[in-house]
Amino acid sequence: MDIRPYGDAPDDGLVQVSFTLPLAASERARAAALELALKMGLQRPQIVHLKPIGDSFSFFVLYGALEHSVDPETLEVEEQEFPLLAPAEINRVIREQLRRQMVVLGASTGTDAHTVGLDAILSFKGFAGDKGLESYSEMRVVNLGSQVSAQDLAARAIAERADAVLVSQIVTQREAHLRHLSEVREALIATGVRDKVVLVGGGPRLVPAQSIELGYDRIFGRGAKPSEVASFLAWKIASHDRSAA
Amino acid sequence: MDIRPYGDAPDDGLVQVSFTLPLAASERARAAALELALKMGLQRPQIVHLKPIGDSFSFFVLYGALEHSVDPETLEVEEQEFPLLAPAEINRVIREQLRRQMVVLGASTGTDAHTVGLDAILSFKGFAGDKGLESYSEMRVVNLGSQVSAQDLAARAIAERADAVLVSQIVTQREAHLRHLSEVREALIATGVRDKVVLVGGGPRLVPAQSIELGYDRIFGRGAKPSEVASFLAWKIASHDRSAA
Amino acid sequence: MRKPPFTRPVGRLHLDASSIAECRALAAEIAEPLNELARTHTTKSIERAVLRLIGVDGVSPGADGPIPVPNLVVDAIEQSVGLGRGALVPLLHAVETGCGHIQSEAKAIADGATPVVWPDGVELEIAVTRARAEADLAEQRIRAAAAQRDRLIAEVGEAPKPWFYLIVATGNIHDDIPQAQAAARNGCDIIAVIRSTGQSLLDYVPFGATTEGYAGTYATQENFRLMRSALDEVGAEVGRYIRLTNYASGLCMPEMAALAAMERLDMMLNDCMYGIIFRDINMQRTFIDQHFSRMIHALAGIVINTGEDNYLTTADAVDSAHTVLASHFLNERLGLNAGLKEDQLGLGHAFEINPELPDQVLMEIAHAQLIRECFPNHPLKWMPPTKHMTGNVFQGFLYDGMFNLVGALTGQDIILLGMMTEGIHTPFLSDRDLALENADYVFGAAGGLGSEVAYAPGGFIERRAAEVLEECRQMLTKIADVGMFDAIEAGMFGDTSRARDGGRGLDGVIPRERGYLNSIEDRLGDALGIA
Amino acid sequence: MRKPPFTRPVGRLHLDASSIAECRALAAEIAEPLNELARTHTTKSIERAVLRLIGVDGVSPGADGPIPVPNLVVDAIEQSVGLGRGALVPLLHAVETGCGHIQSEAKAIADGATPVVWPDGVELEIAVTRARAEADLAEQRIRAAAAQRDRLIAEVGEAPKPWFYLIVATGNIHDDIPQAQAAARNGCDIIAVIRSTGQSLLDYVPFGATTEGYAGTYATQENFRLMRSALDEVGAEVGRYIRLTNYASGLCMPEMAALAAMERLDMMLNDCMYGIIFRDINMQRTFIDQHFSRMIHALAGIVINTGEDNYLTTADAVDSAHTVLASHFLNERLGLNAGLKEDQLGLGHAFEINPELPDQVLMEIAHAQLIRECFPNHPLKWMPPTKHMTGNVFQGFLYDGMFNLVGALTGQDIILLGMMTEGIHTPFLSDRDLALENADYVFGAAGGLGSEVAYAPGGFIERRAAEVLEECRQMLTKIADVGMFDAIEAGMFGDTSRARDGGRGLDGVIPRERGYLNSIEDRLGDALGIA
Ligand code: B12
Ligand code: B12
Ligand SMILES: Cc1ncc(COP(=O)(O)O)c(C=O)c1O
Ligand SMILES: Cc1ncc(COP(=O)(O)O)c(C=O)c1O
């Protein structure tokens, strides 16, 4: 069944929109804002707020009834491809698969200096009560911190005989994160280890659906939990038998 | 030249959107929100916030780059059809045209009990430093207050020999304002005085462009000033020679 | 919910206690003639309320749609034996001489099948006896609902104060319900279903479940029942008894009170002047109606909310701040006179000053704290910004937050949560949810300031509060001088002038004649000790 | 703007003055070895800064793009006569023996056309004399910029405090400019152009106007100049001198200070530890660089901003609140040692506590007021929430408002305005404008609370402040014991541990040898009275 946004009643379609136009506040600017709203599919759009910003910009808040609808049942929703496992289970899988500790290498790469997200996944303390990968007895975690170049990371992956490489990317302006993630993938390919590692990326503005286009085994987004990452790693080595690496 | 919204750089198209979907918070709800955003023309839409409201609604905040653009120069912008006049000038026009005081009848009609907007236009005190119609020596203002029925208003228009009828409509839920404005127009037509009065409507959710569809001589919107209304009335009686009424 | 322990800070402003006492004395003086008016008059709505309380209900078909039986009965009595002696006796006489069943006989009178007769002698005595018996039943019914409230609160749990109060207003009771439940699940403690525009001008209470209100949902007994049970359901789920509110206001004020009492509503907007000023309802009608309504509320354990905040939508919030306080003293006195206890007097306020004025927040604090200190035992209701809310929803969200903060600082009991879209439309589901997040944050994070903060002695806040109190004292002195009716005619409240014989509903005011009987009023008076 | 008169409330917390004095004494003790380190070492960036101050500028083509001439000259000197005696003498020797023009000879050395020679005897004396003369010119140049600032402020007008501080960050200087101007027109007093990710790790300063930064715009001399003149223009228009800020941080800290001094920037982010902890820059390099940078800032009349707020992005804001205060005492001491005056020490803070914690706002007030009282003469910089900002822009806008309120209550001088989209993206033009509206409202409406409010003696706020002060005293005692390097290695700041020989830039640290000459440092030392 098709649904539309719910403002105050079923199917009223009401949505709120705000944007700035590079126009001085004027009737023409209003008309332009309404025209854009119509193009977005807002029926009977109302400009409820217009604020001049300096003398060549105008900020608008609008409400309107969206003409578009969507049938949620027809949408492809990614089922999480791996099962969530308890730590003991994860450790057991690793032991069985690798017969040694799994080596997990993590870094925030390129010019990105953010480490809180990476540490949330790696460090013993973890995130929101969920312990990090360091707490798994069958993992050996090497946290390289931030601002690590793709080359250094690839070199360390070889040196440490890494089973998994975890890349954190927080800064997204001008698509910096995509560029940095690609650099790591290319460096791993160039050094011939891409197929020997599970390659995982993460950051608040990434979503799992980007895994394929980025050539990663898995991308994690906002609010990712260490236990999810650990479960994925266990599932991945089990299902793909990377123990040969 | 086509323009697009300006987030952080020219032509980046970035807009903010929020809405509620009648779905429990879930991956499917996310997918539905993204799908709607795409239909609105948001490229690379990002769900930056998802809040469950109870267990059958989800509130979303999204950002994305609008693919639509608009050329402001090609838009029809209503030029204000009348000139803004100083009070003395307005009084002079009325004197010349009518050779008596102009009778202005105002009311908030139907079930609408809001008077602040109407009083802002009519009362001596006015609005934001702009004196109301009562301050014009050549106007006799009859403020009927609120909750006036269309029939009573039409009857009073005849009794007072009104030159202008001003209708305020504030409550818009379920299009109450449009209904009430139409009732007044119909009542004036039924009693045969529609053509003898300048019919003006006003309220915060109305816009001048609605004048024609509503069969009003002029509609005023949010932030209307008494001096604008007075200027319009003067212009209207001068250009249409209603002095015969 | 992370509300810190609730306290009502007092003693912060070093107010002049004798001035406050003088205000109370003046209010009592002003209220006396209004009391007398209520004692000597009845209204059609009072009589209909009485009939409803003894079980008259339902509608009969009419030319323009169904007409409530209580209206038809009262009108039939008016047109036959007159209403000056009340509606109870003629109806119960018909009942006693007829089939004995109240609703059947009421229907018969409504349909013109049974003529209205004023009984004499023994028949009168029989009718009066029945009236007293019915009054006992009505009292029991009201008490039972109140007891049921207490039981449920004990069972599911009481919400910690301050109570978060939200409005639903879709116009459709079936849309209101899920919205109210969603709000309760996310932290709301009180749901008010606001009424359709125009309902307050109807001289009858619509019937049944309704779906077609404008900017509000019709208040009907069935809608009360549906919402009450939906809130009981969600209350059990969330472990907090969720209160329900509606409006005992407009031409049917007493009937709304009766329905609220029977359907276990918990709070009612019930102001002695709101209808006069903001709905142009006749002042005599209103003062008479409010008295009986409040007696019902008193016994029902319903907390009333007054509406002084509204004055400052038509008058200036700085210049007229004292009118709010003056009206509070009057609403308090009239409430106490009708048997309400202090803890049922949810005086409503907020002094919404233009946010562009310097020191706006300091003035808000001064005013709010002043009310807190003048009414230390009252469950005050703190209102959010409305008039100065624009289409800038972001800034509006902040204003709401600052009002929440002032409410927290000054220990207000009931917090009506502001809507960021107040300047635009009746609230969206999400507006309400965001408002709850706002309040949850502000009260959780800053609520403790109430017991932590003191204001500079002789500082801006203290001086401003003293000034408003003094202006209030002067205003009450003047009103005591000219009387309430003159004061309203002079536009002293809300900058709006109303004539004593103007507005709607005066035709429904009837002087009580010798032989007038309202056994329910008598019963309530006894029970409340205000005979 | 409707800011009420600015006051710095003090004496509200009844702090233990002897404990504060002890903290200061401990900080002096801790700073001493760092001073000694700076006295006995130079760095490549210091030498480049010195060259820039005497007029070396421009770039020469390199394999991977243009290389700044100051880098090429310093590298050439390092590879020939070594840097242990400084870069001034060999360069000025070439100048004196060459065409006499500094930039030409620098270019010649850069291009390898002129060999680097360490002069002896008279030639050495001539070079040294020239160095002293150039130091005079450099001093004049710096003083001239400072005087120009004073003149412009007198001419166009000074912004009333608190100053609203906004960040622009498009990456493109030509987009930054209109955004900064729009912000100034709508009430902003200070513009900070934040730098591209990665710039702080560059061991050179990029050249020219730039358009391609990531999440920030490259700091270059030309970008400084463009923005400075755009702000002068808009300042004249709005009648307020608009201050410009950038970052003397990262591997080129001293050069940034030099450029800032010459291009009349007004404030600089310039922390003694930020680069160590958040950019993994070597700690020896940083402590040496900060000293010389601060001498330049001192003479230039630049207000520095420190970055203690950042600690609480990686450490817990409640548990580690005292680390902020401890670091303030250290930044203060190191600043004073470098000749900065108290009114140039814009200590940065904010203790961003999880908004879901009870009493969050009370704790924010306690912490902010504590800093205010410990540093009563310092132009404190108050930071907005960042870490706990989510994608809920409405709630975020409210958090920002509450932080503004705390800033107002506690009399903070410089208010960095929070962005409702902090949790999402670098600010939109409209985010900044909304932030200005937010601050304008809060400071206008509630700013007066700062002089109005007192906190309960022995109450939560007072107790919390005392607790943090005591924890700070203990921490400084411990650091005085083990020394600064060990403290950082132990992760005492920002829960981040750095090794004394780790991180970037240690290779650019050079022990001063006998014969070391830095006539500019000497000149600054004399001028500042810290010789
Ligand atoms: C803390 C912080 C900092 C700290 C970082 C300290 C540190 N050591 O990490 C400091 C102050 C140093 C800092 C600096 C800067 N910051 Co910063 N910072 C933040 C802030 C406030 C919080 C980020 C955070 O810690 N989140 C908490 C963690 C737990 O969440 P998370 O990172 O999303 O991680 C979770 C998931 O994403 C995921 N995840 C993350 N990484 C990985 C990796 C893997 C393998 C997996 C599986 C999962 C995963 O799991 C984590 C747990 O769920 C954000 C704003 C905000 N509220 O988000 C800005 C923000 C991220 N910073 C920003 C910027 C621009 C900068 C600077 C570049 C500014 C400048 N030009 O100077 C500099 C950095 C310079 C550089 N070289 O990178 C921008 C980025 C804008 C954008 N989208 O491009 C933000 C969004 C602020 C803003 N609105 O402008 N910052
Ligand atoms: C004040 C107020 C009240 C006061 C009114 C007092 C009075 N005597 O007027 C009181 C408290 C009584 C009130 C009651 C109600 N209100 Co009311 N109220 C407002 C409020 C807070 C401010 C309105 C106002 O005074 N604006 C200031 C004036 C100057 O602006 P204005 O009306 O827009 O007028 C300007 C222009 O529009 C124009 N204009 C207006 N009229 C005319 C006429 C002419 C001829 C011309 C030329 C121009 C013109 O010129 C004016 C000057 O520029 C708004 C919220 C808000 N912030 O807007 C809600 C609001 C208007 N109310 C609302 C509602 C729903 C109600 C109630 C129906 C609630 C209820 N169910 O009980 C009741 C009214 C019942 C009824 N029968 O109408 C809604 C309407 C929603 C909608 N869009 O449908 C609003 C938007 C609040 C909300 N978000 O829910 N309200
Ligand atoms: C005190 C009071 N009474 C009544 C009402 C509602 O009016 P009505 O009676 O039209 O439903 C309000 C609305 O805000 C109010 O504040
Ligand atoms: C004190 C301090 N220094 C420097 C910076 C900027 O870092 P970078 O040197 O990478 O530009 C910041 C950023 O917030 C800071 O707070």
XYZ file of C-alpha atoms and ligand atoms in Angstrom, chain A residues 111-118 120-121 127 147 166-173 200-205 220-225 229, chain D residues 194-198 200 214-216 247 274 277-279 310 313-314 386-390 421-427 496, ligand 1:
154
model
C 44.132 13.564 6.397
C 41.339 12.496 8.700
C 42.294 13.084 12.316
C 39.159 11.744 13.939
C 39.742 8.726 16.130
C 36.740 8.597 18.434
C 34.707 6.479 16.024
C 37.594 4.144 15.273
C 34.747 3.120 19.664
C 35.033 0.035 17.461
C 30.813 2.141 22.467
C 46.189 10.476 9.602
C 39.386 -1.394 9.172
C 39.262 2.123 7.822
C 37.510 5.036 9.490
C 36.403 8.123 7.544
C 34.633 10.992 9.229
C 35.286 14.076 7.122
C 33.054 13.980 4.060
C 33.309 17.492 2.680
C 35.883 -2.818 6.213
C 35.079 0.881 6.172
C 33.094 2.987 8.576
C 31.929 6.490 9.412
C 28.813 8.444 10.270
C 27.937 9.485 6.753
C 29.338 0.437 8.544
C 27.499 3.684 9.228
C 26.440 5.935 12.055
C 26.010 4.202 15.385
C 27.789 1.005 14.306
C 28.493 -1.298 17.226
C 31.676 -5.512 13.276
C 39.194 26.974 9.469
C 41.866 25.114 7.631
C 41.713 22.196 5.289
C 42.212 18.788 6.842
C 45.817 17.915 6.522
C 48.609 21.172 9.906
C 38.690 19.797 2.458
C 36.402 20.829 5.288
C 38.339 24.047 5.559
C 45.301 28.810 13.311
C 46.477 20.748 20.634
C 47.218 15.430 21.078
C 44.950 15.916 18.101
C 47.382 15.971 15.183
C 38.868 19.573 22.531
C 35.793 15.154 22.712
C 38.074 12.218 23.472
C 29.860 19.541 19.233
C 30.262 15.961 20.356
C 26.671 15.436 21.416
C 25.170 17.179 18.432
C 23.254 14.696 16.328
C 24.178 20.906 11.857
C 27.417 20.326 13.773
C 26.701 16.597 13.764
C 26.272 16.545 10.008
C 28.314 18.822 7.824
C 30.521 21.900 7.826
C 28.180 24.855 8.259
C 45.407 10.396 24.370
C 35.213 15.016 18.140
C 35.330 15.773 16.862
C 36.565 16.272 16.534
C 37.790 16.091 17.390
C 38.379 14.707 17.059
C 39.176 14.146 18.192
C 39.584 12.754 17.867
N 40.739 12.410 18.314
O 38.849 11.992 17.248
C 38.665 17.281 16.923
C 38.339 18.476 17.778
C 40.140 17.042 16.933
C 38.100 17.508 15.551
C 38.774 18.138 14.560
C 38.239 18.389 13.315
N 36.983 18.146 12.888
Co 35.698 17.197 13.913
N 34.260 16.583 14.903
C 34.193 15.990 16.041
C 32.744 15.748 16.402
C 32.354 16.849 17.361
C 32.388 14.408 17.027
C 32.886 13.184 16.259
C 32.826 11.997 17.176
O 33.698 11.809 17.957
N 31.724 11.228 17.137
C 31.487 10.103 18.019
C 31.844 8.782 17.320
C 31.671 7.620 18.273
O 30.953 8.662 16.252
P 31.459 8.329 14.745
O 32.720 9.019 14.487
O 30.333 8.552 13.850
O 31.767 6.786 14.813
C 30.748 5.805 14.815
C 30.362 5.355 13.417
O 30.476 6.339 12.432
C 31.185 4.167 13.146
N 32.539 4.280 12.668
C 33.365 5.329 12.619
N 34.554 4.960 12.144
C 34.486 3.637 11.884
C 35.412 2.759 11.365
C 35.036 1.426 11.190
C 36.013 0.465 10.625
C 33.745 0.990 11.524
C 33.365 -0.390 11.330
C 32.824 1.886 12.045
C 33.216 3.201 12.214
O 31.249 3.563 14.428
C 31.325 4.569 15.441
C 30.526 4.087 16.620
O 29.185 3.920 16.242
C 32.031 15.895 15.017
C 30.623 16.470 15.066
C 29.623 15.428 15.465
N 28.824 15.690 16.446
O 29.567 14.357 14.864
C 32.970 16.837 14.277
C 33.135 16.676 12.769
C 33.202 15.209 12.428
N 34.425 17.310 12.544
C 34.467 17.955 11.416
C 35.583 18.666 10.956
C 35.407 19.412 9.651
C 36.796 18.685 11.674
C 38.061 19.382 11.195
C 38.417 18.923 9.806
C 37.878 20.901 11.312
C 39.069 21.656 10.830
N 39.095 21.975 9.554
O 39.927 21.946 11.622
C 39.091 18.933 12.262
C 39.882 17.687 11.871
C 41.090 17.910 11.088
C 41.460 16.583 10.487
N 42.676 16.517 10.055
O 40.666 15.651 10.394
C 33.157 17.897 10.678
C 33.139 16.978 9.465
C 32.236 17.576 8.402
C 32.061 16.664 7.249
N 30.990 15.868 7.237
O 32.889 16.669 6.384
C 32.185 17.494 11.822
C 30.962 16.694 11.387
C 31.777 18.827 12.485
C 31.114 19.770 11.526
N 29.807 19.771 11.421
O 31.766 20.562 10.855
N 36.848 17.019 15.430
